[in-house]
Amino acid sequence: YAPNSRHPRKLNSRGSARASELVAARMAAGRKRAPAPVWSACRASLSAAWRDKHLVLFSAEHTLVVTALLWALEVAINLWVIHRVTYTEIDWKAYMGEVEGVINGTYDYTQLKGDTGPLVYPAGFVYIFTVLYYITDHGLNIRLGQYVFAGFYLITLLLVFRIYHRTQKVPPYVFFFVCCASYRIHSIFVLRLFNDPVAMMLLFGAVNLFLDGRWTLGCALYRQAREMSAHVPMTRHLAVSVKMNVILFAPGLLFLLLSEFGLMKTLPKLTLCALIQVVLALPFLLVNPVGYVSRAFDLGRQFLFKWTVNWRFLPEEVFLNRYFHLCLLIAHVTTLSVFALKRWTRSGTSVWALLKDPSDRKEVVPKLGSNHILPLALVVQVFVRARVSVRLLMCVYTSVCACSSVTFLSQTVLVLFSSNFIGMCFCRSLHYQFYVWYFHTLPYLLWSGNVKKLAHLLRVLILGLIELAWNTYPSTTYSSLSLHMCHLIILMCLWFSPGPAPPAQDTHNKAKRR
């Protein structure tokens, strides 16, 4: 019968065959079109997965997931480096020889020495490496020492990742460059066993305490970190202030303490820092105080030109010239002062106001503009007119407070990290192990600059150029110049970044600040 016909009629055999072919063709076509919805669903799933991956890599909300995966990966990387890459002896035996003299009862610093020369590290170094001396079977079990320093590295990463998570400034994909991508940092930690990583681990612990409002305990830990790294050789006279260690964080820390507590409440915390150093050094001060101070804080030592990373393009006589050191000191102090006055201080606030108690300060309320957030009263008025529930109002208020808290934490970290970075820019010499002093802070500084024209790719390129400069051995004119250019770009980004916001009214943090 003919299809679609109201009155059926009989077909001949040829017509019947033709009809059967048409029906079969339609059924086949239907079977071919059936998988289309399945393919669309798969394609939609893949697209959603790709979008989620993009969010995981670029949204700061997923920092914990990414950092957890990278930290687990770092465990494997450190084990691989320890077992596959040859250990290089530089200072470990010297460290062990120096603390062995103390263990044997010698407390006169002028009599303590190792394979590479006299002991030039403060008392904090002696205590920590004495513990390592016993853990590593008098320093002979170097493989165990590498495992210990791998633990230091992983602890440092946890502390750094927590800072980034609290501040939410850096997209998660950047954390790969904070850990896995640097050969030099792994070498400093687990292949060289320098004391610089121990100092930075304590420093990042102190920064975490500052973020938690534990200022007194943080100052104590910072002081211990300073004890670990105050050995850095310095020029005499005025150039003594140009130091490449954690004391470069001190100007920023002093600024934050004055901002939080004022002068009168800051003095007890500074006194505590001094007392901790005296107590740690007491066994050596009782025997030979002059010898301890002159050795632990030697002001007359010189850096060797052959080890410099940042000034290779200069003649050696200029590198060793005291007037060059003085120029660096002046540039360092000037840059710090300008940043403290113009970038760290809120607009319209006098730096002298920092000396007052926070309760006695008059906060400057900025005029409303197109780039300012509406005041809370206006927001409440709009919501009330719209008959929005009180619960929703509280959610909005909680979100505003959370944003203010994150801004406050970000500013705290930015002041500390930029203070250290400015010092690194004007150091009279940078040696290869000094890379760890600012490596973990570089992504934060780059992404805190908030310069829209400085795209993500350019920021990553700057990190790569800095890594390349520190991995070039021996350093060359071009590697030193490229390092200075990258430093200049970061410094300019920090200068043109937005100023600090008004202080957060966070009662929870205020209750813990002590």
JSON list of C-alpha atoms in Angstrom, two decimals, residues 330-505:
[
{"chain": "A", "resi": 330, "resn": "ILE", "atom": "CA", "xyz": [71.63, 56.24, 50.17]},
{"chain": "A", "resi": 331, "resn": "ALA", "atom": "CA", "xyz": [69.49, 54.80, 47.36]},
{"chain": "A", "resi": 332, "resn": "HIS", "atom": "CA", "xyz": [68.19, 52.09, 49.70]},
{"chain": "A", "resi": 333, "resn": "VAL", "atom": "CA", "xyz": [67.22, 54.49, 52.49]},
{"chain": "A", "resi": 334, "resn": "THR", "atom": "CA", "xyz": [65.69, 56.98, 50.04]},
{"chain": "A", "resi": 335, "resn": "THR", "atom": "CA", "xyz": [63.55, 54.35, 48.33]},
{"chain": "A", "resi": 336, "resn": "LEU", "atom": "CA", "xyz": [62.36, 52.94, 51.65]},
{"chain": "A", "resi": 337, "resn": "SER", "atom": "CA", "xyz": [61.46, 56.43, 52.88]},
{"chain": "A", "resi": 338, "resn": "VAL", "atom": "CA", "xyz": [59.52, 57.28, 49.72]},
{"chain": "A", "resi": 339, "resn": "PHE", "atom": "CA", "xyz": [57.59, 54.01, 49.85]},
{"chain": "A", "resi": 340, "resn": "ALA", "atom": "CA", "xyz": [56.82, 54.47, 53.55]},
{"chain": "A", "resi": 341, "resn": "LEU", "atom": "CA", "xyz": [55.55, 58.02, 52.96]},
{"chain": "A", "resi": 342, "resn": "LYS", "atom": "CA", "xyz": [53.69, 57.54, 49.69]},
{"chain": "A", "resi": 343, "resn": "ARG", "atom": "CA", "xyz": [52.78, 53.86, 49.25]},
{"chain": "A", "resi": 344, "resn": "TRP", "atom": "CA", "xyz": [52.55, 52.25, 52.68]},
{"chain": "A", "resi": 345, "resn": "THR", "atom": "CA", "xyz": [50.74, 55.16, 54.36]},
{"chain": "A", "resi": 346, "resn": "ARG", "atom": "CA", "xyz": [47.11, 55.85, 53.50]},
{"chain": "A", "resi": 347, "resn": "SER", "atom": "CA", "xyz": [46.45, 58.96, 51.45]},
{"chain": "A", "resi": 348, "resn": "GLY", "atom": "CA", "xyz": [46.03, 62.05, 53.61]},
{"chain": "A", "resi": 349, "resn": "THR", "atom": "CA", "xyz": [47.58, 60.42, 56.69]},
{"chain": "A", "resi": 350, "resn": "SER", "atom": "CA", "xyz": [50.76, 61.87, 58.16]},
{"chain": "A", "resi": 351, "resn": "VAL", "atom": "CA", "xyz": [53.59, 59.48, 58.91]},
{"chain": "A", "resi": 352, "resn": "TRP", "atom": "CA", "xyz": [53.95, 61.18, 62.30]},
{"chain": "A", "resi": 353, "resn": "ALA", "atom": "CA", "xyz": [50.51, 59.88, 63.19]},
{"chain": "A", "resi": 354, "resn": "LEU", "atom": "CA", "xyz": [52.07, 56.43, 63.45]},
{"chain": "A", "resi": 355, "resn": "LEU", "atom": "CA", "xyz": [53.77, 57.52, 66.68]},
{"chain": "A", "resi": 356, "resn": "LYS", "atom": "CA", "xyz": [50.40, 58.06, 68.35]},
{"chain": "A", "resi": 357, "resn": "ASP", "atom": "CA", "xyz": [48.22, 55.43, 69.93]},
{"chain": "A", "resi": 358, "resn": "PRO", "atom": "CA", "xyz": [45.75, 54.06, 67.33]},
{"chain": "A", "resi": 359, "resn": "SER", "atom": "CA", "xyz": [42.81, 55.20, 69.48]},
{"chain": "A", "resi": 360, "resn": "ASP", "atom": "CA", "xyz": [44.07, 58.80, 69.38]},
{"chain": "A", "resi": 361, "resn": "ARG", "atom": "CA", "xyz": [44.45, 59.01, 65.62]},
{"chain": "A", "resi": 362, "resn": "LYS", "atom": "CA", "xyz": [42.03, 60.88, 63.42]},
{"chain": "A", "resi": 363, "resn": "GLU", "atom": "CA", "xyz": [41.17, 58.69, 60.48]},
{"chain": "A", "resi": 364, "resn": "VAL", "atom": "CA", "xyz": [40.85, 60.56, 57.20]},
{"chain": "A", "resi": 365, "resn": "VAL", "atom": "CA", "xyz": [37.59, 59.72, 55.42]},
{"chain": "A", "resi": 366, "resn": "PRO", "atom": "CA", "xyz": [38.12, 59.97, 51.65]},
{"chain": "A", "resi": 367, "resn": "LYS", "atom": "CA", "xyz": [35.60, 61.80, 49.51]},
{"chain": "A", "resi": 368, "resn": "LEU", "atom": "CA", "xyz": [33.27, 59.64, 47.50]},
{"chain": "A", "resi": 369, "resn": "GLY", "atom": "CA", "xyz": [34.18, 59.27, 43.88]},
{"chain": "A", "resi": 370, "resn": "SER", "atom": "CA", "xyz": [33.42, 57.08, 40.92]},
{"chain": "A", "resi": 371, "resn": "ASN", "atom": "CA", "xyz": [36.04, 54.59, 42.03]},
{"chain": "A", "resi": 372, "resn": "HIS", "atom": "CA", "xyz": [34.89, 54.31, 45.66]},
{"chain": "A", "resi": 373, "resn": "ILE", "atom": "CA", "xyz": [32.48, 51.84, 47.21]},
{"chain": "A", "resi": 374, "resn": "LEU", "atom": "CA", "xyz": [29.14, 53.23, 48.43]},
{"chain": "A", "resi": 375, "resn": "PRO", "atom": "CA", "xyz": [29.06, 53.80, 52.19]},
{"chain": "A", "resi": 376, "resn": "LEU", "atom": "CA", "xyz": [27.43, 51.10, 54.24]},
{"chain": "A", "resi": 377, "resn": "ALA", "atom": "CA", "xyz": [24.54, 53.38, 55.27]},
{"chain": "A", "resi": 378, "resn": "LEU", "atom": "CA", "xyz": [23.58, 54.00, 51.65]},
{"chain": "A", "resi": 379, "resn": "VAL", "atom": "CA", "xyz": [23.73, 50.28, 50.89]},
{"chain": "A", "resi": 380, "resn": "VAL", "atom": "CA", "xyz": [21.46, 49.54, 53.86]},
{"chain": "A", "resi": 381, "resn": "GLN", "atom": "CA", "xyz": [19.02, 52.24, 52.75]},
{"chain": "A", "resi": 382, "resn": "VAL", "atom": "CA", "xyz": [18.78, 50.76, 49.27]},
{"chain": "A", "resi": 383, "resn": "PHE", "atom": "CA", "xyz": [18.20, 47.28, 50.66]},
{"chain": "A", "resi": 384, "resn": "VAL", "atom": "CA", "xyz": [15.54, 48.51, 53.09]},
{"chain": "A", "resi": 385, "resn": "ARG", "atom": "CA", "xyz": [13.63, 50.28, 50.33]},
{"chain": "A", "resi": 386, "resn": "ALA", "atom": "CA", "xyz": [13.72, 47.06, 48.35]},
{"chain": "A", "resi": 387, "resn": "ARG", "atom": "CA", "xyz": [12.31, 45.23, 51.41]},
{"chain": "A", "resi": 388, "resn": "VAL", "atom": "CA", "xyz": [15.21, 42.82, 51.58]},
{"chain": "A", "resi": 389, "resn": "SER", "atom": "CA", "xyz": [15.36, 40.52, 54.58]},
{"chain": "A", "resi": 390, "resn": "VAL", "atom": "CA", "xyz": [17.64, 41.20, 57.54]},
{"chain": "A", "resi": 391, "resn": "ARG", "atom": "CA", "xyz": [19.41, 37.88, 56.96]},
{"chain": "A", "resi": 392, "resn": "LEU", "atom": "CA", "xyz": [20.46, 38.97, 53.49]},
{"chain": "A", "resi": 393, "resn": "LEU", "atom": "CA", "xyz": [21.66, 42.29, 54.90]},
{"chain": "A", "resi": 394, "resn": "MET", "atom": "CA", "xyz": [23.82, 40.42, 57.41]},
{"chain": "A", "resi": 395, "resn": "CYS", "atom": "CA", "xyz": [25.25, 38.27, 54.63]},
{"chain": "A", "resi": 396, "resn": "VAL", "atom": "CA", "xyz": [26.19, 41.39, 52.69]},
{"chain": "A", "resi": 397, "resn": "TYR", "atom": "CA", "xyz": [27.74, 42.97, 55.78]},
{"chain": "A", "resi": 398, "resn": "THR", "atom": "CA", "xyz": [29.71, 39.79, 56.53]},
{"chain": "A", "resi": 399, "resn": "SER", "atom": "CA", "xyz": [31.03, 39.74, 52.95]},
{"chain": "A", "resi": 400, "resn": "VAL", "atom": "CA", "xyz": [32.11, 43.38, 53.22]},
{"chain": "A", "resi": 401, "resn": "CYS", "atom": "CA", "xyz": [33.93, 42.67, 56.50]},
{"chain": "A", "resi": 402, "resn": "ALA", "atom": "CA", "xyz": [35.63, 39.61, 54.96]},
{"chain": "A", "resi": 403, "resn": "CYS", "atom": "CA", "xyz": [36.85, 41.68, 52.01]},
{"chain": "A", "resi": 404, "resn": "SER", "atom": "CA", "xyz": [38.16, 44.34, 54.40]},
{"chain": "A", "resi": 405, "resn": "SER", "atom": "CA", "xyz": [39.99, 41.67, 56.42]},
{"chain": "A", "resi": 406, "resn": "VAL", "atom": "CA", "xyz": [41.62, 40.22, 53.29]},
{"chain": "A", "resi": 407, "resn": "THR", "atom": "CA", "xyz": [42.66, 43.74, 52.24]},
{"chain": "A", "resi": 408, "resn": "PHE", "atom": "CA", "xyz": [44.26, 44.34, 55.63]},
{"chain": "A", "resi": 409, "resn": "LEU", "atom": "CA", "xyz": [46.16, 41.04, 55.48]},
{"chain": "A", "resi": 410, "resn": "SER", "atom": "CA", "xyz": [47.29, 41.76, 51.93]},
{"chain": "A", "resi": 411, "resn": "GLN", "atom": "CA", "xyz": [48.64, 45.15, 52.94]},
{"chain": "A", "resi": 412, "resn": "THR", "atom": "CA", "xyz": [50.52, 43.62, 55.88]},
{"chain": "A", "resi": 413, "resn": "VAL", "atom": "CA", "xyz": [52.24, 41.08, 53.63]},
{"chain": "A", "resi": 414, "resn": "LEU", "atom": "CA", "xyz": [52.89, 43.67, 50.92]},
{"chain": "A", "resi": 415, "resn": "VAL", "atom": "CA", "xyz": [54.69, 46.01, 53.32]},
{"chain": "A", "resi": 416, "resn": "LEU", "atom": "CA", "xyz": [56.94, 43.21, 54.62]},
{"chain": "A", "resi": 417, "resn": "PHE", "atom": "CA", "xyz": [57.72, 41.72, 51.22]},
{"chain": "A", "resi": 418, "resn": "SER", "atom": "CA", "xyz": [58.30, 45.07, 49.51]},
{"chain": "A", "resi": 419, "resn": "SER", "atom": "CA", "xyz": [60.60, 46.18, 52.33]},
{"chain": "A", "resi": 420, "resn": "ASN", "atom": "CA", "xyz": [62.73, 43.09, 51.79]},
{"chain": "A", "resi": 421, "resn": "PHE", "atom": "CA", "xyz": [62.61, 43.45, 48.00]},
{"chain": "A", "resi": 422, "resn": "ILE", "atom": "CA", "xyz": [63.81, 47.07, 48.09]},
{"chain": "A", "resi": 423, "resn": "GLY", "atom": "CA", "xyz": [66.78, 45.94, 50.14]},
{"chain": "A", "resi": 424, "resn": "MET", "atom": "CA", "xyz": [67.55, 43.18, 47.65]},
{"chain": "A", "resi": 425, "resn": "CYS", "atom": "CA", "xyz": [67.48, 45.69, 44.79]},
{"chain": "A", "resi": 426, "resn": "PHE", "atom": "CA", "xyz": [70.22, 47.77, 46.39]},
{"chain": "A", "resi": 427, "resn": "CYS", "atom": "CA", "xyz": [72.40, 45.03, 47.88]},
{"chain": "A", "resi": 428, "resn": "ARG", "atom": "CA", "xyz": [76.08, 45.50, 47.16]},
{"chain": "A", "resi": 429, "resn": "SER", "atom": "CA", "xyz": [76.29, 41.84, 46.19]},
{"chain": "A", "resi": 430, "resn": "LEU", "atom": "CA", "xyz": [74.00, 38.85, 45.83]},
{"chain": "A", "resi": 431, "resn": "HIS", "atom": "CA", "xyz": [75.38, 35.33, 46.10]},
{"chain": "A", "resi": 432, "resn": "TYR", "atom": "CA", "xyz": [73.62, 32.27, 44.75]},
{"chain": "A", "resi": 433, "resn": "GLN", "atom": "CA", "xyz": [72.26, 31.05, 48.08]},
{"chain": "A", "resi": 434, "resn": "PHE", "atom": "CA", "xyz": [70.70, 34.48, 48.69]},
{"chain": "A", "resi": 435, "resn": "TYR", "atom": "CA", "xyz": [68.05, 33.69, 46.07]},
{"chain": "A", "resi": 436, "resn": "VAL", "atom": "CA", "xyz": [65.99, 32.02, 48.78]},
{"chain": "A", "resi": 437, "resn": "TRP", "atom": "CA", "xyz": [65.69, 35.35, 50.60]},
{"chain": "A", "resi": 438, "resn": "TYR", "atom": "CA", "xyz": [63.11, 36.67, 48.17]},
{"chain": "A", "resi": 439, "resn": "PHE", "atom": "CA", "xyz": [62.20, 33.84, 45.80]},
{"chain": "A", "resi": 440, "resn": "HIS", "atom": "CA", "xyz": [58.89, 32.93, 47.46]},
{"chain": "A", "resi": 441, "resn": "THR", "atom": "CA", "xyz": [57.83, 36.59, 47.67]},
{"chain": "A", "resi": 442, "resn": "LEU", "atom": "CA", "xyz": [58.31, 37.45, 43.98]},
{"chain": "A", "resi": 443, "resn": "PRO", "atom": "CA", "xyz": [54.90, 36.18, 42.71]},
{"chain": "A", "resi": 444, "resn": "TYR", "atom": "CA", "xyz": [53.14, 38.08, 45.45]},
{"chain": "A", "resi": 445, "resn": "LEU", "atom": "CA", "xyz": [54.93, 41.30, 44.53]},
{"chain": "A", "resi": 446, "resn": "LEU", "atom": "CA", "xyz": [54.22, 40.87, 40.82]},
{"chain": "A", "resi": 447, "resn": "TRP", "atom": "CA", "xyz": [50.51, 40.17, 41.24]},
{"chain": "A", "resi": 448, "resn": "SER", "atom": "CA", "xyz": [50.10, 42.83, 43.94]},
{"chain": "A", "resi": 449, "resn": "GLY", "atom": "CA", "xyz": [51.26, 45.49, 41.50]},
{"chain": "A", "resi": 450, "resn": "ASN", "atom": "CA", "xyz": [47.79, 45.42, 39.92]},
{"chain": "A", "resi": 451, "resn": "VAL", "atom": "CA", "xyz": [49.09, 46.98, 36.70]},
{"chain": "A", "resi": 452, "resn": "LYS", "atom": "CA", "xyz": [46.53, 45.93, 34.09]},
{"chain": "A", "resi": 453, "resn": "LYS", "atom": "CA", "xyz": [48.89, 46.27, 31.15]},
{"chain": "A", "resi": 454, "resn": "LEU", "atom": "CA", "xyz": [51.29, 43.82, 32.78]},
{"chain": "A", "resi": 455, "resn": "ALA", "atom": "CA", "xyz": [49.58, 40.67, 31.56]},
{"chain": "A", "resi": 456, "resn": "HIS", "atom": "CA", "xyz": [49.86, 37.24, 33.16]},
{"chain": "A", "resi": 457, "resn": "LEU", "atom": "CA", "xyz": [52.27, 36.03, 30.50]},
{"chain": "A", "resi": 458, "resn": "LEU", "atom": "CA", "xyz": [54.59, 38.98, 31.04]},
{"chain": "A", "resi": 459, "resn": "ARG", "atom": "CA", "xyz": [54.62, 38.38, 34.79]},
{"chain": "A", "resi": 460, "resn": "VAL", "atom": "CA", "xyz": [55.52, 34.73, 34.26]},
{"chain": "A", "resi": 461, "resn": "LEU", "atom": "CA", "xyz": [58.23, 35.83, 31.82]},
{"chain": "A", "resi": 462, "resn": "ILE", "atom": "CA", "xyz": [59.74, 38.08, 34.50]},
{"chain": "A", "resi": 463, "resn": "LEU", "atom": "CA", "xyz": [59.82, 35.16, 36.93]},
{"chain": "A", "resi": 464, "resn": "GLY", "atom": "CA", "xyz": [61.53, 33.06, 34.26]},
{"chain": "A", "resi": 465, "resn": "LEU", "atom": "CA", "xyz": [64.17, 35.71, 33.55]},
{"chain": "A", "resi": 466, "resn": "ILE", "atom": "CA", "xyz": [64.95, 36.06, 37.25]},
{"chain": "A", "resi": 467, "resn": "GLU", "atom": "CA", "xyz": [65.27, 32.28, 37.57]},
{"chain": "A", "resi": 468, "resn": "LEU", "atom": "CA", "xyz": [67.56, 32.20, 34.54]},
{"chain": "A", "resi": 469, "resn": "ALA", "atom": "CA", "xyz": [69.77, 34.94, 35.98]},
{"chain": "A", "resi": 470, "resn": "TRP", "atom": "CA", "xyz": [70.18, 33.04, 39.24]},
{"chain": "A", "resi": 471, "resn": "ASN", "atom": "CA", "xyz": [70.93, 29.79, 37.40]},
{"chain": "A", "resi": 472, "resn": "THR", "atom": "CA", "xyz": [73.65, 31.32, 35.22]},
{"chain": "A", "resi": 473, "resn": "TYR", "atom": "CA", "xyz": [77.01, 30.24, 36.64]},
{"chain": "A", "resi": 474, "resn": "PRO", "atom": "CA", "xyz": [79.28, 32.03, 36.56]},
{"chain": "A", "resi": 475, "resn": "SER", "atom": "CA", "xyz": [77.20, 35.17, 36.23]},
{"chain": "A", "resi": 476, "resn": "THR", "atom": "CA", "xyz": [77.64, 37.29, 33.11]},
{"chain": "A", "resi": 477, "resn": "THR", "atom": "CA", "xyz": [77.11, 40.91, 32.20]},
{"chain": "A", "resi": 478, "resn": "TYR", "atom": "CA", "xyz": [73.82, 40.07, 30.51]},
{"chain": "A", "resi": 479, "resn": "SER", "atom": "CA", "xyz": [72.50, 37.94, 33.38]},
{"chain": "A", "resi": 480, "resn": "SER", "atom": "CA", "xyz": [73.24, 40.71, 35.89]},
{"chain": "A", "resi": 481, "resn": "LEU", "atom": "CA", "xyz": [71.66, 43.38, 33.69]},
{"chain": "A", "resi": 482, "resn": "SER", "atom": "CA", "xyz": [68.55, 41.28, 33.09]},
{"chain": "A", "resi": 483, "resn": "LEU", "atom": "CA", "xyz": [68.22, 40.73, 36.84]},
{"chain": "A", "resi": 484, "resn": "HIS", "atom": "CA", "xyz": [68.34, 44.49, 37.48]},
{"chain": "A", "resi": 485, "resn": "MET", "atom": "CA", "xyz": [65.81, 45.14, 34.72]},
{"chain": "A", "resi": 486, "resn": "CYS", "atom": "CA", "xyz": [63.38, 42.65, 36.24]},
{"chain": "A", "resi": 487, "resn": "HIS", "atom": "CA", "xyz": [63.89, 44.23, 39.66]},
{"chain": "A", "resi": 488, "resn": "LEU", "atom": "CA", "xyz": [63.17, 47.66, 38.19]},
{"chain": "A", "resi": 489, "resn": "ILE", "atom": "CA", "xyz": [59.94, 46.47, 36.55]},
{"chain": "A", "resi": 490, "resn": "ILE", "atom": "CA", "xyz": [58.71, 44.95, 39.82]},
{"chain": "A", "resi": 491, "resn": "LEU", "atom": "CA", "xyz": [59.65, 48.09, 41.71]},
{"chain": "A", "resi": 492, "resn": "MET", "atom": "CA", "xyz": [57.71, 50.26, 39.26]},
{"chain": "A", "resi": 493, "resn": "CYS", "atom": "CA", "xyz": [54.68, 47.96, 39.51]},
{"chain": "A", "resi": 494, "resn": "LEU", "atom": "CA", "xyz": [54.74, 48.32, 43.29]},
{"chain": "A", "resi": 495, "resn": "TRP", "atom": "CA", "xyz": [54.99, 52.08, 42.99]},
{"chain": "A", "resi": 496, "resn": "PHE", "atom": "CA", "xyz": [52.01, 52.39, 40.64]},
{"chain": "A", "resi": 497, "resn": "SER", "atom": "CA", "xyz": [49.86, 49.93, 42.58]},
{"chain": "A", "resi": 498, "resn": "PRO", "atom": "CA", "xyz": [46.81, 51.29, 44.44]},
{"chain": "A", "resi": 499, "resn": "GLY", "atom": "CA", "xyz": [47.41, 52.72, 47.89]},
{"chain": "A", "resi": 500, "resn": "PRO", "atom": "CA", "xyz": [46.30, 50.98, 51.09]},
{"chain": "A", "resi": 501, "resn": "ALA", "atom": "CA", "xyz": [42.63, 50.91, 52.00]},
{"chain": "A", "resi": 502, "resn": "PRO", "atom": "CA", "xyz": [41.25, 52.17, 55.33]},
{"chain": "A", "resi": 503, "resn": "PRO", "atom": "CA", "xyz": [41.90, 49.84, 58.26]},
{"chain": "A", "resi": 504, "resn": "ALA", "atom": "CA", "xyz": [39.56, 46.91, 58.70]},
{"chain": "A", "resi": 505, "resn": "GLN", "atom": "CA", "xyz": [37.19, 47.00, 61.64]}
]
